[in-house]
Amino acid sequence: MSKQYPKRSINGDAGEHFAAYKFTRTLKWPCRLQSVDLGIDAELEICDQQCSATGNVVKLQIKSFQELPGSQSHNVYVDDSDIDYWQRFSVPTIIVCVDLKNEKVYWKPISATEAYASGGASRKITFDLSEDELKAEATSKISSLASPDHFKDIFDLITEAENVYKGQIASDVFDISDDELDEIHKINDAFNSIVSRIDEIRRHYPWRISEFSGRKIERMKAEMYRYWNSAEVSWRNGVNGM
């Protein structure tokens, strides 16, 4: 008996290739199908307006259907383990719904914080068939997923943190007055605020910060804490007449 090519495999393969074609054709970005599927079917590489690669990528999970039964919305059910995997992924993930009969593609980003409605062992993701269709206007939305505006200033933030750190560490911590301690607290708070923004970027986009820069940031954090602690001890000693 000859081997069969199941309809489910036909639809799945056709949907993946059509989605890759549609993303490339619509957005003018390369879309690569993954050779190994562990919950991710394809990778979309984002280019700028000059069609130059930005180094930012978005992962795609593709669900294919011969035909979508509804005209306004369509629900896609995925395993809990997939949702958990996508939400913990270090790269933004989009779930894609393909209507093979009508040759349409719909997309929806997977949020790291959204609580998806439960449907037994699966989770429901609802596509609005008018709002979520893939069109050229999706370019800016998908770009912002991979590189939100407030995450683009990583190098400026590292430089700012380093300048604050150098200015603080260079000052003396002996015989600290009330006013000097207040100023140290303000500078320390400003440093921590900058570092918290850097840490947020490291969580979402770890590849944006090199291992060397990461070690430098951790060293600055440790030394700033030691400086703050020494200043507190110096101030208390002064208050107690030691």
mmCIF file of C-alpha atoms in Angstrom:
data_model
loop_
_atom_site.group_PDB
_atom_site.id
_atom_site.type_symbol
_atom_site.label_atom_id
_atom_site.label_comp_id
_atom_site.label_asym_id
_atom_site.label_seq_id
_atom_site.Cartn_x
_atom_site.Cartn_y
_atom_site.Cartn_z
ATOM 1 C CA MET A 1 0.000 0.000 0.000
ATOM 2 C CA SER A 2 1.382 3.369 -0.984
ATOM 3 C CA LYS A 3 1.881 6.058 1.616
ATOM 4 C CA GLN A 4 -0.803 8.710 1.910
ATOM 5 C CA TYR A 5 -0.417 12.461 2.168
ATOM 6 C CA PRO A 6 -3.126 13.277 4.771
ATOM 7 C CA LYS A 7 -5.410 16.249 4.165
ATOM 8 C CA ARG A 8 -4.381 17.709 7.500
ATOM 9 C CA SER A 9 -0.757 17.698 6.367
ATOM 10 C CA ILE A 10 -1.736 19.184 3.006
ATOM 11 C CA ASN A 11 -3.602 22.052 4.675
ATOM 12 C CA GLY A 12 -0.838 22.589 7.225
ATOM 13 C CA ASP A 13 1.944 22.680 4.641
ATOM 14 C CA ALA A 14 -0.059 24.804 2.221
ATOM 15 C CA GLY A 15 -0.958 27.231 5.007
ATOM 16 C CA GLU A 16 2.633 27.647 6.156
ATOM 17 C CA HIS A 17 3.936 28.291 2.648
ATOM 18 C CA PHE A 18 1.047 30.617 1.805
ATOM 19 C CA ALA A 19 1.535 32.575 5.051
ATOM 20 C CA ALA A 20 5.259 32.968 4.308
ATOM 21 C CA TYR A 21 4.430 34.150 0.780
ATOM 22 C CA LYS A 22 1.750 36.549 2.049
ATOM 23 C CA PHE A 23 3.946 38.127 4.730
ATOM 24 C CA THR A 24 6.805 38.586 2.267
ATOM 25 C CA ARG A 25 4.536 39.903 -0.485
ATOM 26 C CA THR A 26 2.565 42.260 1.784
ATOM 27 C CA LEU A 27 5.267 43.604 4.093
ATOM 28 C CA LYS A 28 8.319 43.224 1.814
ATOM 29 C CA TRP A 29 10.149 41.322 4.572
ATOM 30 C CA PRO A 30 11.763 37.882 4.387
ATOM 31 C CA CYS A 31 9.805 35.106 6.063
ATOM 32 C CA ARG A 32 11.613 31.827 6.696
ATOM 33 C CA LEU A 33 9.878 28.559 7.513
ATOM 34 C CA GLN A 34 11.443 26.641 10.381
ATOM 35 C CA SER A 35 12.871 23.193 9.644
ATOM 36 C CA VAL A 36 12.092 22.029 13.194
ATOM 37 C CA ASP A 37 8.703 22.897 14.718
ATOM 38 C CA LEU A 38 8.703 23.271 18.496
ATOM 39 C CA GLY A 39 5.708 25.580 18.652
ATOM 40 C CA ILE A 40 7.157 28.015 16.109
ATOM 41 C CA ASP A 41 6.588 27.590 12.362
ATOM 42 C CA ALA A 42 8.350 30.578 10.817
ATOM 43 C CA GLU A 43 10.535 33.602 11.461
ATOM 44 C CA LEU A 44 9.819 37.058 10.084
ATOM 45 C CA GLU A 45 12.807 39.393 9.733
ATOM 46 C CA ILE A 46 11.934 43.070 9.943
ATOM 47 C CA CYS A 47 13.391 45.521 7.435
ATOM 48 C CA ASP A 48 13.332 49.306 7.390
ATOM 49 C CA GLN A 49 11.825 51.513 4.682
ATOM 50 C CA GLN A 50 14.945 51.035 2.537
ATOM 51 C CA CYS A 51 14.494 47.245 2.757
ATOM 52 C CA SER A 52 17.607 46.948 4.927
ATOM 53 C CA ALA A 53 17.557 44.321 7.665
ATOM 54 C CA THR A 54 17.177 45.748 11.184
ATOM 55 C CA GLY A 55 18.271 42.613 13.045
ATOM 56 C CA ASN A 56 14.834 42.376 14.689
ATOM 57 C CA VAL A 57 12.740 39.246 14.247
ATOM 58 C CA VAL A 58 9.246 38.033 15.088
ATOM 59 C CA LYS A 59 8.288 34.369 15.401
ATOM 60 C CA LEU A 60 5.132 32.969 13.772
ATOM 61 C CA GLN A 61 2.888 30.072 14.759
ATOM 62 C CA ILE A 62 0.634 29.250 11.802
ATOM 63 C CA LYS A 63 -2.803 27.635 11.991
ATOM 64 C CA SER A 64 -4.334 26.676 8.641
ATOM 65 C CA PHE A 65 -7.972 26.062 7.714
ATOM 66 C CA GLN A 66 -9.517 25.004 4.434
ATOM 67 C CA GLU A 67 -12.239 27.585 5.042
ATOM 68 C CA LEU A 68 -13.272 29.790 7.951
ATOM 69 C CA PRO A 69 -16.926 29.156 8.833
ATOM 70 C CA GLY A 70 -17.705 32.618 10.216
ATOM 71 C CA SER A 71 -17.757 35.965 8.471
ATOM 72 C CA GLN A 72 -16.933 38.201 11.438
ATOM 73 C CA SER A 73 -14.644 36.221 13.754
ATOM 74 C CA HIS A 74 -12.862 32.923 14.108
ATOM 75 C CA ASN A 75 -11.564 31.171 17.214
ATOM 76 C CA VAL A 76 -8.302 29.255 17.236
ATOM 77 C CA TYR A 77 -7.593 26.881 20.114
ATOM 78 C CA VAL A 78 -4.037 26.198 21.191
ATOM 79 C CA ASP A 79 -2.510 24.135 23.980
ATOM 80 C CA ASP A 80 -1.780 25.708 27.361
ATOM 81 C CA SER A 81 1.851 24.652 26.963
ATOM 82 C CA ASP A 82 2.113 26.600 23.693
ATOM 83 C CA ILE A 83 0.706 29.789 25.255
ATOM 84 C CA ASP A 84 3.110 29.449 28.171
ATOM 85 C CA TYR A 85 6.031 28.866 25.798
ATOM 86 C CA TRP A 86 5.191 31.872 23.623
ATOM 87 C CA GLN A 87 4.682 34.172 26.616
ATOM 88 C CA ARG A 88 8.113 33.256 27.990
ATOM 89 C CA PHE A 89 9.798 33.505 24.593
ATOM 90 C CA SER A 90 12.527 36.164 24.359
ATOM 91 C CA VAL A 91 11.295 37.134 20.877
ATOM 92 C CA PRO A 92 7.791 38.490 20.098
ATOM 93 C CA THR A 93 5.411 35.822 18.799
ATOM 94 C CA ILE A 94 2.483 36.167 16.419
ATOM 95 C CA ILE A 95 -0.186 33.552 15.880
ATOM 96 C CA VAL A 96 -1.337 33.398 12.270
ATOM 97 C CA CYS A 97 -4.665 32.129 10.942
ATOM 98 C CA VAL A 98 -4.788 31.113 7.268
ATOM 99 C CA ASP A 99 -8.007 30.836 5.231
ATOM 100 C CA LEU A 100 -6.909 28.698 2.292
ATOM 101 C CA LYS A 101 -10.117 28.902 0.266
ATOM 102 C CA ASN A 102 -10.273 32.699 0.306
ATOM 103 C CA GLU A 103 -6.484 33.099 0.384
ATOM 104 C CA LYS A 104 -6.466 35.410 3.376
ATOM 105 C CA VAL A 105 -4.119 35.627 6.325
ATOM 106 C CA TYR A 106 -4.950 37.000 9.772
ATOM 107 C CA TRP A 107 -2.519 37.721 12.584
ATOM 108 C CA LYS A 108 -2.536 38.458 16.283
ATOM 109 C CA PRO A 109 0.362 39.079 18.691
ATOM 110 C CA ILE A 110 0.701 36.894 21.746
ATOM 111 C CA SER A 111 0.842 39.139 24.802
ATOM 112 C CA ALA A 112 3.083 38.215 27.723
ATOM 113 C CA THR A 113 0.445 39.384 30.196
ATOM 114 C CA GLU A 114 -2.914 38.581 28.604
ATOM 115 C CA ALA A 115 -4.977 35.833 30.252
ATOM 116 C CA TYR A 116 -6.419 33.888 27.333
ATOM 117 C CA ALA A 117 -9.878 32.415 27.759
ATOM 118 C CA SER A 118 -9.798 28.754 28.703
ATOM 119 C CA GLY A 119 -11.455 26.073 26.660
ATOM 120 C CA GLY A 120 -10.698 22.925 28.630
ATOM 121 C CA ALA A 121 -7.113 21.868 27.957
ATOM 122 C CA SER A 122 -6.758 24.607 25.358
ATOM 123 C CA ARG A 123 -6.830 28.393 25.190
ATOM 124 C CA LYS A 124 -8.956 30.422 22.814
ATOM 125 C CA ILE A 125 -7.578 33.158 20.590
ATOM 126 C CA THR A 126 -10.231 35.112 18.714
ATOM 127 C CA PHE A 127 -9.500 36.717 15.353
ATOM 128 C CA ASP A 128 -11.572 39.657 14.159
ATOM 129 C CA LEU A 129 -11.820 38.956 10.414
ATOM 130 C CA SER A 130 -12.062 42.630 9.533
ATOM 131 C CA GLU A 131 -9.488 44.078 11.952
ATOM 132 C CA ASP A 132 -6.879 41.302 12.040
ATOM 133 C CA GLU A 133 -6.383 40.630 8.317
ATOM 134 C CA LEU A 134 -2.791 41.019 7.178
ATOM 135 C CA LYS A 135 -2.410 44.257 5.208
ATOM 136 C CA ALA A 136 0.443 46.629 4.417
ATOM 137 C CA GLU A 137 -0.592 48.815 7.374
ATOM 138 C CA ALA A 138 0.591 46.040 9.704
ATOM 139 C CA THR A 139 4.209 47.047 9.001
ATOM 140 C CA SER A 140 4.479 49.608 11.816
ATOM 141 C CA LYS A 141 2.518 47.484 14.292
ATOM 142 C CA ILE A 142 4.683 44.420 13.825
ATOM 143 C CA SER A 143 7.861 46.524 13.837
ATOM 144 C CA SER A 144 6.888 47.978 17.204
ATOM 145 C CA LEU A 145 6.455 44.477 18.634
ATOM 146 C CA ALA A 146 10.083 43.645 17.903
ATOM 147 C CA SER A 147 11.495 47.023 18.895
ATOM 148 C CA PRO A 148 9.155 49.281 20.911
ATOM 149 C CA ASP A 149 10.131 52.946 20.856
ATOM 150 C CA HIS A 150 10.991 53.019 24.553
ATOM 151 C CA PHE A 151 13.382 50.077 24.063
ATOM 152 C CA LYS A 152 15.422 51.674 21.283
ATOM 153 C CA ASP A 153 17.601 53.847 23.514
ATOM 154 C CA ILE A 154 19.559 51.017 25.168
ATOM 155 C CA PHE A 155 23.011 52.408 24.368
ATOM 156 C CA ASP A 156 22.050 55.873 25.597
ATOM 157 C CA LEU A 157 20.709 54.336 28.819
ATOM 158 C CA ILE A 158 23.916 52.399 29.461
ATOM 159 C CA THR A 159 25.972 55.567 28.902
ATOM 160 C CA GLU A 160 23.678 57.549 31.216
ATOM 161 C CA ALA A 161 23.944 54.910 33.943
ATOM 162 C CA GLU A 162 27.729 54.852 33.581
ATOM 163 C CA ASN A 163 27.967 58.656 33.903
ATOM 164 C CA VAL A 164 25.839 58.642 37.061
ATOM 165 C CA TYR A 165 27.895 55.780 38.454
ATOM 166 C CA LYS A 166 31.241 57.470 37.782
ATOM 167 C CA GLY A 167 30.095 60.757 39.322
ATOM 168 C CA GLN A 168 28.867 59.040 42.451
ATOM 169 C CA ILE A 169 31.778 56.668 43.027
ATOM 170 C CA ALA A 170 34.298 59.502 42.615
ATOM 171 C CA SER A 171 32.990 61.351 45.683
ATOM 172 C CA ASP A 172 34.118 60.771 49.270
ATOM 173 C CA VAL A 173 31.940 58.793 51.703
ATOM 174 C CA PHE A 174 33.619 59.891 54.950
ATOM 175 C CA ASP A 175 31.949 62.223 57.461
ATOM 176 C CA ILE A 176 28.665 62.376 55.509
ATOM 177 C CA SER A 177 26.240 65.172 56.455
ATOM 178 C CA ASP A 178 22.426 65.029 56.278
ATOM 179 C CA ASP A 179 22.355 67.031 53.068
ATOM 180 C CA GLU A 180 25.076 64.905 51.478
ATOM 181 C CA LEU A 181 23.220 61.706 52.395
ATOM 182 C CA ASP A 182 20.004 63.067 50.859
ATOM 183 C CA GLU A 183 21.897 63.869 47.649
ATOM 184 C CA ILE A 184 23.426 60.378 47.585
ATOM 185 C CA HIS A 185 19.934 58.892 47.947
ATOM 186 C CA LYS A 186 18.642 60.997 45.052
ATOM 187 C CA ILE A 187 21.530 59.991 42.795
ATOM 188 C CA ASN A 188 21.138 56.348 43.798
ATOM 189 C CA ASP A 189 17.402 56.485 43.001
ATOM 190 C CA ALA A 190 18.164 58.017 39.601
ATOM 191 C CA PHE A 191 20.714 55.281 38.879
ATOM 192 C CA ASN A 192 18.266 52.540 39.900
ATOM 193 C CA SER A 193 15.587 54.052 37.679
ATOM 194 C CA ILE A 194 17.905 53.935 34.659
ATOM 195 C CA VAL A 195 19.011 50.390 35.450
ATOM 196 C CA SER A 196 15.411 49.194 35.824
ATOM 197 C CA ARG A 197 14.748 50.327 32.249
ATOM 198 C CA ILE A 198 17.884 48.530 31.088
ATOM 199 C CA ASP A 199 16.813 45.379 32.947
ATOM 200 C CA GLU A 200 13.401 45.515 31.276
ATOM 201 C CA ILE A 201 15.060 45.559 27.872
ATOM 202 C CA ARG A 202 17.329 42.682 28.914
ATOM 203 C CA ARG A 203 14.284 40.600 29.865
ATOM 204 C CA HIS A 204 12.445 41.197 26.596
ATOM 205 C CA TYR A 205 15.362 41.545 24.183
ATOM 206 C CA PRO A 206 18.434 39.894 25.753
ATOM 207 C CA TRP A 207 20.368 39.908 22.477
ATOM 208 C CA ARG A 208 20.402 43.740 22.481
ATOM 209 C CA ILE A 209 22.949 43.781 25.308
ATOM 210 C CA SER A 210 26.302 42.035 24.950
ATOM 211 C CA GLU A 211 27.707 39.780 27.641
ATOM 212 C CA PHE A 212 30.423 42.382 28.306
ATOM 213 C CA SER A 213 27.858 45.185 28.789
ATOM 214 C CA GLY A 214 25.760 42.919 30.991
ATOM 215 C CA ARG A 215 28.726 42.226 33.292
ATOM 216 C CA LYS A 216 29.554 45.943 33.400
ATOM 217 C CA ILE A 217 25.999 46.825 34.449
ATOM 218 C CA GLU A 218 26.018 44.173 37.192
ATOM 219 C CA ARG A 219 29.375 45.463 38.459
ATOM 220 C CA MET A 220 28.078 49.054 38.571
ATOM 221 C CA LYS A 221 24.969 47.932 40.456
ATOM 222 C CA ALA A 222 27.057 46.117 43.065
ATOM 223 C CA GLU A 223 29.491 49.008 43.541
ATOM 224 C CA MET A 224 26.678 51.574 43.753
ATOM 225 C CA TYR A 225 25.081 49.496 46.498
ATOM 226 C CA ARG A 226 28.380 49.254 48.393
ATOM 227 C CA TYR A 227 28.862 53.023 48.051
ATOM 228 C CA TRP A 228 25.330 53.725 49.308
ATOM 229 C CA ASN A 229 25.838 51.330 52.230
ATOM 230 C CA SER A 230 29.183 52.932 53.160
ATOM 231 C CA ALA A 231 27.582 56.383 53.058
ATOM 232 C CA GLU A 232 24.809 55.200 55.404
ATOM 233 C CA VAL A 233 27.378 53.764 57.824
ATOM 234 C CA SER A 234 29.429 56.982 57.701
ATOM 235 C CA TRP A 235 26.344 59.110 58.376
ATOM 236 C CA ARG A 236 25.247 56.917 61.312
ATOM 237 C CA ASN A 237 28.742 57.029 62.791
ATOM 238 C CA GLY A 238 28.659 60.820 62.600
ATOM 239 C CA VAL A 239 25.245 60.981 64.260
ATOM 240 C CA ASN A 240 26.419 58.672 67.044
ATOM 241 C CA GLY A 241 29.658 60.601 67.512
ATOM 242 C CA MET A 242 31.881 57.733 66.488
#
